[in-house]
Short mmCIF file of N, CA and C in Angstrom, two decimals:
data_model
loop_
_atom_site.label_atom_id
_atom_site.label_comp_id
_atom_site.label_asym_id
_atom_site.label_seq_id
_atom_site.Cartn_x
_atom_site.Cartn_y
_atom_site.Cartn_z
N UNK A 1 -14.33 57.11 50.12
CA UNK A 1 -14.25 55.70 49.55
C UNK A 1 -15.09 55.64 48.34
N UNK A 2 -15.94 55.99 48.90
CA UNK A 2 -17.02 55.23 47.36
C UNK A 2 -17.10 56.44 46.19
N UNK A 3 -16.40 57.39 46.54
CA UNK A 3 -15.97 58.33 44.99
C UNK A 3 -14.78 57.34 44.54
N UNK A 4 -13.84 56.93 45.67
CA UNK A 4 -12.92 56.55 44.74
C UNK A 4 -12.59 55.32 44.41
N UNK A 5 -14.18 54.64 44.04
CA UNK A 5 -14.50 53.50 43.57
C UNK A 5 -15.04 53.31 42.19
N UNK A 6 -16.09 54.46 42.19
CA UNK A 6 -16.39 55.14 41.37
C UNK A 6 -15.91 55.68 40.15
N UNK A 7 -14.72 56.41 40.85
CA UNK A 7 -13.67 57.04 39.25
C UNK A 7 -13.05 55.89 38.86
N UNK A 8 -12.35 55.08 40.00
CA UNK A 8 -11.51 53.94 39.76
C UNK A 8 -12.26 53.12 38.29
N UNK A 9 -13.85 52.49 38.92
CA UNK A 9 -14.16 51.86 37.82
C UNK A 9 -14.64 52.57 36.64
N UNK A 10 -14.82 54.11 36.40
CA UNK A 10 -14.53 54.74 35.35
C UNK A 10 -13.46 54.72 34.52
N UNK A 11 -12.23 54.73 34.82
CA UNK A 11 -11.26 55.23 34.04
C UNK A 11 -10.74 53.41 34.16
N UNK A 12 -11.21 52.27 34.38
CA UNK A 12 -11.04 51.30 34.11
C UNK A 12 -11.70 50.74 32.96
N UNK A 13 -13.12 51.12 33.05
CA UNK A 13 -13.50 51.07 32.03
C UNK A 13 -13.07 51.49 30.16
N UNK A 14 -12.82 53.17 30.92
CA UNK A 14 -12.00 54.01 29.37
C UNK A 14 -10.78 53.21 29.24
N UNK A 15 -10.27 52.74 30.05
CA UNK A 15 -8.93 51.75 29.54
C UNK A 15 -9.13 50.82 28.93
N UNK A 16 -9.78 49.67 29.04
CA UNK A 16 -10.48 48.83 28.45
C UNK A 16 -11.26 49.04 27.11
N UNK A 17 -11.77 50.04 27.15
CA UNK A 17 -12.37 50.75 25.87
C UNK A 17 -11.57 50.90 24.84
N UNK A 18 -10.38 51.95 25.34
CA UNK A 18 -9.16 51.85 24.33
C UNK A 18 -8.38 50.94 24.03
N UNK A 19 -8.60 49.85 24.79
CA UNK A 19 -7.89 48.75 24.09
C UNK A 19 -8.63 47.95 23.25
N UNK A 20 -9.79 47.49 23.58
CA UNK A 20 -10.56 47.01 22.73
C UNK A 20 -11.07 47.61 21.29
N UNK A 21 -10.73 49.43 20.94
CA UNK A 21 -10.96 49.86 19.86
C UNK A 21 -9.34 49.38 19.29
N UNK A 22 -8.27 49.65 19.95
CA UNK A 22 -6.98 49.60 18.91
C UNK A 22 -6.80 48.17 18.43
N UNK A 23 -7.69 46.97 18.80
CA UNK A 23 -7.59 45.85 18.22
C UNK A 23 -8.79 45.30 17.76
N UNK A 24 -9.84 46.18 16.94
CA UNK A 24 -11.41 46.16 16.37
C UNK A 24 -10.52 46.00 15.02
N UNK A 25 -10.71 44.87 14.38
CA UNK A 25 -10.52 44.57 12.65
C UNK A 25 -11.74 44.93 12.03
N UNK A 26 -12.02 46.17 12.26
CA UNK A 26 -13.48 46.87 11.65
C UNK A 26 -12.28 47.64 10.63
N UNK A 27 -12.61 47.57 9.13
CA UNK A 27 -12.62 48.53 8.14
C UNK A 27 -13.49 49.32 7.45
N UNK A 28 -12.88 50.59 6.93
CA UNK A 28 -13.98 51.58 6.35
C UNK A 28 -13.44 51.76 5.04
N UNK A 29 -14.56 51.63 4.17
CA UNK A 29 -14.32 51.68 2.75
C UNK A 29 -15.43 53.23 2.17
N UNK A 30 -15.01 53.49 1.10
CA UNK A 30 -16.03 54.32 0.60
C UNK A 30 -15.91 53.75 -0.98
N UNK A 31 -17.18 54.41 -1.89
CA UNK A 31 -16.96 53.69 -3.00
C UNK A 31 -17.52 54.63 -3.94
N UNK A 32 -17.39 54.90 -4.74
CA UNK A 32 -17.80 56.20 -6.00
C UNK A 32 -18.03 55.41 -7.24
N UNK A 33 -19.03 55.57 -7.91
CA UNK A 33 -19.31 54.90 -9.22
C UNK A 33 -20.89 54.27 -9.42
N UNK A 34 -21.10 53.60 -10.28
CA UNK A 34 -22.59 53.52 -10.64
C UNK A 34 -22.96 52.55 -9.85
N UNK A 35 -23.53 52.56 -8.97
CA UNK A 35 -24.31 52.00 -7.93
C UNK A 35 -22.81 51.32 -7.19
N UNK A 36 -23.43 50.53 -6.02
CA UNK A 36 -22.36 49.96 -5.46
C UNK A 36 -23.06 48.44 -4.79
N UNK A 37 -22.18 47.07 -4.56
CA UNK A 37 -22.27 45.89 -4.23
C UNK A 37 -22.74 45.85 -3.10
N UNK A 38 -22.24 46.51 -2.06
CA UNK A 38 -22.70 46.56 -0.34
C UNK A 38 -24.16 47.89 -0.43
N UNK A 39 -24.02 48.94 -0.92
CA UNK A 39 -24.98 49.51 -0.29
C UNK A 39 -26.25 49.85 -1.49
N UNK A 40 -26.24 49.09 -2.92
CA UNK A 40 -27.06 48.89 -3.73
C UNK A 40 -27.24 50.45 -4.63
N UNK A 41 -28.72 50.93 -4.47
CA UNK A 41 -28.57 52.23 -5.71
C UNK A 41 -27.92 53.43 -5.02
N UNK A 42 -26.64 53.63 -5.09
CA UNK A 42 -25.61 55.06 -4.56
C UNK A 42 -24.29 54.76 -5.51
N UNK A 43 -24.18 56.28 -5.53
CA UNK A 43 -23.62 56.68 -6.46
C UNK A 43 -22.24 57.20 -5.63
N UNK A 44 -22.50 57.44 -4.31
CA UNK A 44 -21.34 57.56 -3.06
C UNK A 44 -22.28 56.51 -2.13
N UNK A 45 -21.20 55.49 -1.29
CA UNK A 45 -21.54 54.59 -0.17
C UNK A 45 -20.27 54.73 0.72
N UNK A 46 -19.85 54.46 2.08
CA UNK A 46 -19.73 54.49 3.05
C UNK A 46 -20.07 52.87 3.42
N UNK A 47 -18.81 52.15 3.84
CA UNK A 47 -18.96 50.67 4.46
C UNK A 47 -18.10 50.67 5.41
N UNK A 48 -18.51 49.96 6.90
CA UNK A 48 -17.71 49.40 7.65
C UNK A 48 -17.72 47.78 7.44
N UNK A 49 -16.33 47.16 7.54
CA UNK A 49 -16.37 45.58 7.51
C UNK A 49 -15.44 45.19 8.43
N UNK A 50 -16.26 43.84 8.63
CA UNK A 50 -15.13 42.96 9.90
C UNK A 50 -15.82 41.41 9.12
N UNK A 51 -14.14 40.93 9.11
CA UNK A 51 -13.98 39.99 8.96
C UNK A 51 -14.34 38.91 9.96
N UNK A 52 -15.75 37.92 9.37
CA UNK A 52 -15.84 36.91 10.28
C UNK A 52 -15.74 35.72 9.76
N UNK A 53 -15.15 35.42 9.03
CA UNK A 53 -14.33 34.13 8.44
C UNK A 53 -13.23 34.28 7.61
N UNK A 54 -12.94 32.98 7.86
CA UNK A 54 -11.82 33.23 6.73
C UNK A 54 -11.70 34.23 5.09
N UNK A 55 -12.97 33.92 4.54
CA UNK A 55 -13.29 34.54 3.61
C UNK A 55 -14.40 35.22 3.34
N UNK A 56 -14.85 35.76 4.77
CA UNK A 56 -16.33 36.28 4.47
C UNK A 56 -16.19 37.56 5.17
N UNK A 57 -16.91 38.22 5.41
CA UNK A 57 -17.07 39.93 5.64
C UNK A 57 -18.58 40.10 6.22
N UNK A 58 -18.65 40.65 7.48
CA UNK A 58 -20.29 41.67 7.88
C UNK A 58 -19.81 42.90 7.47
N UNK A 59 -20.93 43.81 6.92
CA UNK A 59 -20.65 44.96 6.22
C UNK A 59 -21.81 45.39 6.83
N UNK A 60 -21.96 46.79 7.09
CA UNK A 60 -22.98 47.40 7.36
C UNK A 60 -22.40 48.98 6.59
N UNK A 61 -23.51 49.56 5.83
CA UNK A 61 -23.27 50.75 4.82
C UNK A 61 -24.00 51.86 4.83
N UNK A 62 -23.76 52.83 4.38
CA UNK A 62 -24.66 54.15 4.02
C UNK A 62 -24.55 54.27 2.61
N UNK A 63 -25.68 54.66 1.86
CA UNK A 63 -25.25 55.09 0.75
C UNK A 63 -26.02 56.25 0.15
N UNK A 64 -25.85 57.01 -0.99
CA UNK A 64 -26.78 58.13 -1.55
C UNK A 64 -26.70 58.44 -3.00
N UNK A 65 -27.71 58.30 -3.40
CA UNK A 65 -27.97 58.35 -5.26
C UNK A 65 -28.35 60.15 -5.56
N UNK A 66 -28.49 60.91 -3.94
CA UNK A 66 -29.36 62.05 -4.32
C UNK A 66 -30.81 61.80 -3.88
N UNK A 67 -31.23 61.56 -4.83
CA UNK A 67 -32.92 61.08 -4.50
C UNK A 67 -32.97 59.96 -4.01
N UNK A 68 -32.12 59.02 -3.48
CA UNK A 68 -32.47 58.22 -3.15
C UNK A 68 -31.52 57.87 -2.28
N UNK A 69 -31.60 57.47 -0.78
CA UNK A 69 -30.78 56.80 0.35
C UNK A 69 -30.92 55.29 0.88
N UNK A 70 -30.18 54.90 1.07
CA UNK A 70 -29.96 53.64 1.30
C UNK A 70 -29.13 52.84 2.63
N UNK A 71 -29.57 52.42 3.54
CA UNK A 71 -29.12 51.54 4.55
C UNK A 71 -29.04 50.39 4.55
N UNK A 72 -28.16 49.72 4.35
CA UNK A 72 -27.71 47.84 4.02
C UNK A 72 -26.65 47.34 5.28
N UNK A 73 -27.38 45.96 5.05
CA UNK A 73 -26.23 45.38 5.98
C UNK A 73 -26.09 43.88 5.65
N UNK A 74 -25.22 43.16 5.79
CA UNK A 74 -24.96 41.95 4.88
C UNK A 74 -23.88 40.99 4.85
N UNK A 75 -23.61 40.11 4.39
CA UNK A 75 -22.29 39.37 4.38
C UNK A 75 -22.09 39.43 2.92
N UNK A 76 -20.70 39.38 2.63
CA UNK A 76 -19.68 39.46 1.33
C UNK A 76 -18.76 38.26 1.74
N UNK A 77 -19.16 37.18 0.43
CA UNK A 77 -18.17 35.87 0.41
C UNK A 77 -17.71 35.91 -0.41
N UNK A 78 -15.53 35.93 -0.72
CA UNK A 78 -15.06 36.43 -0.92
C UNK A 78 -14.29 35.65 -1.73
N UNK A 79 -13.63 35.42 -3.01
CA UNK A 79 -12.84 33.81 -3.17
C UNK A 79 -11.73 34.38 -3.82
N UNK A 80 -10.47 34.25 -3.35
CA UNK A 80 -8.98 34.68 -4.54
C UNK A 80 -9.25 34.11 -5.92
N UNK A 81 -9.04 34.70 -6.51
CA UNK A 81 -8.58 34.28 -7.84
C UNK A 81 -7.43 33.85 -8.35
N UNK A 82 -7.14 33.13 -9.38
CA UNK A 82 -5.63 32.73 -10.13
C UNK A 82 -5.23 33.76 -11.06
N UNK A 83 -6.37 34.52 -11.70
CA UNK A 83 -6.48 35.37 -12.62
C UNK A 83 -5.93 36.38 -12.76
N UNK A 84 -4.82 36.62 -13.79
CA UNK A 84 -4.17 38.37 -13.66
C UNK A 84 -5.04 39.17 -13.92
N UNK A 85 -6.14 38.75 -14.50
CA UNK A 85 -7.11 40.51 -14.40
C UNK A 85 -8.17 40.62 -13.53
N UNK A 86 -8.04 39.87 -12.45
CA UNK A 86 -8.98 40.29 -11.19
C UNK A 86 -8.40 39.51 -9.96
N UNK A 87 -8.34 40.05 -8.81
CA UNK A 87 -7.63 39.30 -7.63
C UNK A 87 -8.96 38.47 -6.93
N UNK A 88 -9.82 38.50 -6.65
CA UNK A 88 -10.90 38.21 -6.20
C UNK A 88 -12.31 38.36 -6.59
N UNK A 89 -13.38 37.18 -6.49
CA UNK A 89 -14.67 36.90 -6.91
C UNK A 89 -15.58 37.09 -5.50
N UNK A 90 -16.90 37.67 -5.91
CA UNK A 90 -17.78 37.95 -3.95
C UNK A 90 -18.60 37.57 -4.71
N UNK A 91 -19.62 37.05 -3.26
CA UNK A 91 -21.37 37.08 -3.51
C UNK A 91 -21.31 37.96 -2.36
N UNK A 92 -22.28 38.51 -2.66
CA UNK A 92 -22.75 39.23 -1.40
C UNK A 92 -24.35 38.98 -1.07
N UNK A 93 -24.92 39.02 0.06
CA UNK A 93 -26.53 38.88 0.55
C UNK A 93 -26.40 39.59 1.43
N UNK A 94 -27.54 40.55 0.82
CA UNK A 94 -27.94 41.49 2.19
C UNK A 94 -29.19 42.20 1.98
N UNK A 95 -29.74 42.82 2.88
CA UNK A 95 -30.88 43.70 3.36
C UNK A 95 -30.75 44.92 3.44
N UNK A 96 -31.35 46.11 2.70
CA UNK A 96 -31.25 47.25 2.27
C UNK A 96 -33.22 47.81 3.01
N UNK A 97 -32.52 49.05 3.46
CA UNK A 97 -33.61 49.87 3.51
C UNK A 97 -33.31 51.16 2.59
N UNK A 98 -34.26 51.25 1.88
CA UNK A 98 -34.32 52.56 0.86
C UNK A 98 -35.32 53.19 1.04
N UNK A 99 -34.68 54.91 1.14
CA UNK A 99 -35.69 55.63 0.75
C UNK A 99 -35.65 56.71 0.01
N UNK A 100 -36.71 57.10 -0.59
CA UNK A 100 -36.67 58.31 -1.80
C UNK A 100 -36.77 59.77 -0.86
N UNK A 101 -35.27 60.83 -1.49
CA UNK A 101 -35.62 61.63 -0.54
C UNK A 101 -36.47 63.11 -0.79
N UNK A 102 -37.26 62.73 -1.77
CA UNK A 102 -37.81 63.74 -2.35
C UNK A 102 -39.21 63.71 -1.50
N UNK A 103 -40.13 62.79 -0.58
CA UNK A 103 -40.98 62.09 -0.08
C UNK A 103 -40.62 62.17 1.60
N UNK A 104 -41.70 62.39 2.12
CA UNK A 104 -41.74 62.83 3.25
C UNK A 104 -41.35 61.66 4.03
N UNK A 105 -40.53 61.71 5.12
CA UNK A 105 -39.89 60.51 5.73
C UNK A 105 -41.48 59.91 6.66
N UNK A 106 -41.84 58.85 5.80
CA UNK A 106 -43.03 58.04 6.75
C UNK A 106 -42.62 56.87 6.17
N UNK A 107 -43.35 55.94 6.68
CA UNK A 107 -43.16 54.64 6.94
C UNK A 107 -43.54 53.84 5.32
N UNK A 108 -44.46 54.49 4.62
CA UNK A 108 -44.76 54.22 3.41
C UNK A 108 -43.57 54.86 2.61
N UNK A 109 -42.71 56.03 2.96
CA UNK A 109 -41.48 55.94 1.76
C UNK A 109 -40.55 55.08 2.31
N UNK A 110 -40.49 54.14 3.34
CA UNK A 110 -39.22 53.37 3.27
C UNK A 110 -39.54 52.12 2.69
N UNK A 111 -38.37 51.57 2.07
CA UNK A 111 -38.80 49.82 1.01
C UNK A 111 -37.38 49.16 2.32
N UNK A 112 -37.94 47.85 2.23
CA UNK A 112 -37.78 46.78 2.41
C UNK A 112 -36.99 45.92 1.35
N UNK A 113 -35.64 46.30 1.10
CA UNK A 113 -34.81 45.45 -0.27
C UNK A 113 -34.19 44.38 0.15
N UNK A 114 -34.33 42.83 -0.01
CA UNK A 114 -33.46 42.18 -0.04
C UNK A 114 -32.76 41.65 -0.99
N UNK A 115 -31.51 41.95 -1.22
CA UNK A 115 -30.83 41.54 -2.46
C UNK A 115 -29.40 40.52 -2.49
N UNK A 116 -28.94 40.34 -3.15
CA UNK A 116 -27.97 39.71 -3.29
C UNK A 116 -26.93 40.11 -4.63
N UNK A 117 -25.87 39.73 -5.05
CA UNK A 117 -24.63 40.18 -6.11
C UNK A 117 -23.65 39.18 -6.14
N UNK A 118 -22.78 39.64 -7.31
CA UNK A 118 -22.05 38.81 -8.00
C UNK A 118 -20.83 39.66 -8.30
N UNK A 119 -19.77 39.43 -8.56
CA UNK A 119 -18.92 40.37 -9.40
C UNK A 119 -17.38 39.82 -8.68
N UNK A 120 -16.62 41.21 -9.32
CA UNK A 120 -15.34 40.85 -9.38
C UNK A 120 -14.52 41.96 -9.17
N UNK A 121 -13.05 41.87 -8.59
CA UNK A 121 -12.80 42.90 -7.91
C UNK A 121 -11.43 43.01 -8.36
N UNK A 122 -10.43 44.00 -8.97
CA UNK A 122 -9.10 44.11 -9.00
C UNK A 122 -8.79 45.08 -7.97
N UNK A 123 -7.55 44.88 -7.11
CA UNK A 123 -6.58 45.88 -6.29
C UNK A 123 -5.89 46.33 -7.28
N UNK A 124 -6.15 48.03 -7.34
CA UNK A 124 -5.10 48.96 -7.77
C UNK A 124 -3.52 49.32 -7.19
N UNK A 125 -3.98 48.75 -5.79
CA UNK A 125 -3.02 49.29 -4.69
C UNK A 125 -3.22 48.90 -3.65
N UNK A 126 -2.70 48.93 -2.16
CA UNK A 126 -2.85 48.31 -1.20
C UNK A 126 -4.11 48.62 -0.52
N UNK A 127 -4.63 50.03 -0.76
CA UNK A 127 -5.89 50.58 -0.39
C UNK A 127 -7.28 51.18 -1.36
N UNK A 128 -6.79 50.41 -2.56
CA UNK A 128 -7.90 51.03 -3.63
C UNK A 128 -8.15 49.67 -4.55
N UNK A 129 -8.98 49.67 -5.19
CA UNK A 129 -9.90 48.73 -5.99
C UNK A 129 -10.58 48.68 -6.86
N UNK A 130 -11.27 48.41 -7.84
CA UNK A 130 -12.19 48.62 -9.14
C UNK A 130 -13.05 47.48 -8.69
N UNK A 131 -14.11 48.01 -8.90
CA UNK A 131 -15.25 46.41 -8.41
C UNK A 131 -16.38 46.72 -9.81
N UNK A 132 -16.25 45.11 -10.38
CA UNK A 132 -17.67 45.02 -11.33
C UNK A 132 -18.18 44.08 -11.19
N UNK A 133 -19.79 44.06 -11.33
CA UNK A 133 -20.43 42.98 -11.30
C UNK A 133 -22.47 43.64 -11.50
N UNK A 134 -22.91 42.72 -10.97
CA UNK A 134 -24.50 43.32 -10.83
C UNK A 134 -25.07 42.25 -9.45
N UNK A 135 -26.03 43.00 -9.42
CA UNK A 135 -26.95 42.99 -8.22
C UNK A 135 -28.32 42.96 -8.24
N UNK A 136 -28.89 41.56 -7.61
CA UNK A 136 -30.44 42.02 -8.07
C UNK A 136 -31.11 41.81 -6.64
N UNK A 137 -32.35 42.13 -6.56
CA UNK A 137 -33.24 42.38 -5.68
C UNK A 137 -34.97 42.22 -5.85
N UNK A 138 -35.37 42.02 -4.66
CA UNK A 138 -36.69 42.23 -4.83
C UNK A 138 -37.50 43.20 -3.85
N UNK A 139 -38.28 43.89 -4.36
CA UNK A 139 -39.28 45.06 -4.02
C UNK A 139 -40.64 44.98 -3.35
N UNK A 140 -40.81 45.28 -2.44
CA UNK A 140 -42.66 44.67 -2.24
C UNK A 140 -43.40 46.11 -2.21
N UNK A 141 -44.70 45.98 -2.95
CA UNK A 141 -45.10 47.25 -2.73
C UNK A 141 -46.47 46.73 -2.10
N UNK A 142 -46.87 47.57 -1.21
CA UNK A 142 -48.34 47.34 -0.60
C UNK A 142 -49.60 47.48 -1.62
N UNK A 143 -49.40 47.98 -2.76
CA UNK A 143 -50.43 47.91 -3.38
C UNK A 143 -50.62 46.85 -4.69
N UNK A 144 -51.12 47.22 -5.91
CA UNK A 144 -51.76 46.16 -6.65
C UNK A 144 -50.18 45.47 -7.33
N UNK A 145 -49.31 46.22 -7.36
CA UNK A 145 -48.00 45.85 -7.98
C UNK A 145 -47.12 44.79 -7.76
N UNK A 146 -47.53 44.59 -6.08
CA UNK A 146 -47.01 43.72 -5.23
C UNK A 146 -45.54 43.73 -5.41
N UNK A 147 -44.82 42.33 -5.48
CA UNK A 147 -43.25 42.06 -5.80
C UNK A 147 -42.62 42.49 -7.09
N UNK A 148 -41.50 43.01 -7.08
CA UNK A 148 -40.98 43.16 -8.42
C UNK A 148 -39.38 42.56 -7.82
N UNK A 149 -39.03 42.41 -9.14
CA UNK A 149 -37.48 42.44 -8.91
C UNK A 149 -37.20 43.23 -10.18
N UNK A 150 -35.69 43.38 -9.57
CA UNK A 150 -34.83 44.11 -10.64
C UNK A 150 -33.30 43.84 -9.95
N UNK A 151 -32.55 44.04 -11.44
CA UNK A 151 -31.33 43.77 -11.69
C UNK A 151 -30.49 44.74 -12.07
N UNK A 152 -29.26 45.25 -11.82
CA UNK A 152 -28.63 46.27 -11.58
C UNK A 152 -26.99 46.48 -12.17
N UNK A 153 -26.31 46.49 -12.75
CA UNK A 153 -24.50 46.38 -13.36
C UNK A 153 -24.01 47.45 -12.12
N UNK A 154 -22.91 46.99 -11.60
CA UNK A 154 -22.26 47.89 -10.47
C UNK A 154 -20.77 48.30 -11.19
N UNK A 155 -20.30 49.30 -10.99
CA UNK A 155 -19.44 49.73 -11.57
C UNK A 155 -18.22 50.56 -10.55
N UNK A 156 -17.51 50.62 -9.69
CA UNK A 156 -17.51 51.39 -8.70
C UNK A 156 -15.50 51.17 -8.33
N UNK A 157 -15.25 52.44 -7.71
CA UNK A 157 -14.09 52.35 -7.54
C UNK A 157 -14.31 52.91 -5.54
N UNK A 158 -13.28 51.70 -5.24
CA UNK A 158 -13.19 51.68 -3.52
C UNK A 158 -11.96 51.91 -3.02
N UNK A 159 -12.24 53.03 -1.83
CA UNK A 159 -11.31 53.13 -1.13
C UNK A 159 -10.83 52.56 0.18
N UNK A 160 -10.18 52.08 0.57
CA UNK A 160 -10.19 51.83 1.86
C UNK A 160 -9.30 52.78 2.81
N UNK A 161 -9.87 53.03 3.79
CA UNK A 161 -9.45 53.84 5.20
C UNK A 161 -8.79 53.34 6.07
#
């Protein structure tokens, strides 16, 4: 009898988890181009996003440039545009952890970088778009350099899965 309850409990968990996955609103993006508004200094990145309010989304992103890898998480605020050239504008606030691939994986190699970005996006189809904008961040160094700010352009082709 005890075995029956354990098997039933496991089956119920599998059934409910499958139902929850099918109703999930997570969407996966890949981005290729000159940097990315979600993952930062990356030529290729993959992001998972989930709508949290009407015009905003939470995202988690992994990106690479080959010698710099980044993990990012943040919120993107979208605003619809009535302009014929672009479909929406956005503002992104995120936190990134960057690591340089040519160095040993130690805590000194990992950099915490808070960033924000603004930009415009044009839909090319239901599953692809072009993104242009800029992002800025603050990088902290534990030596005499202290804190430095940087600003980078973003131009990327985005594919939704």
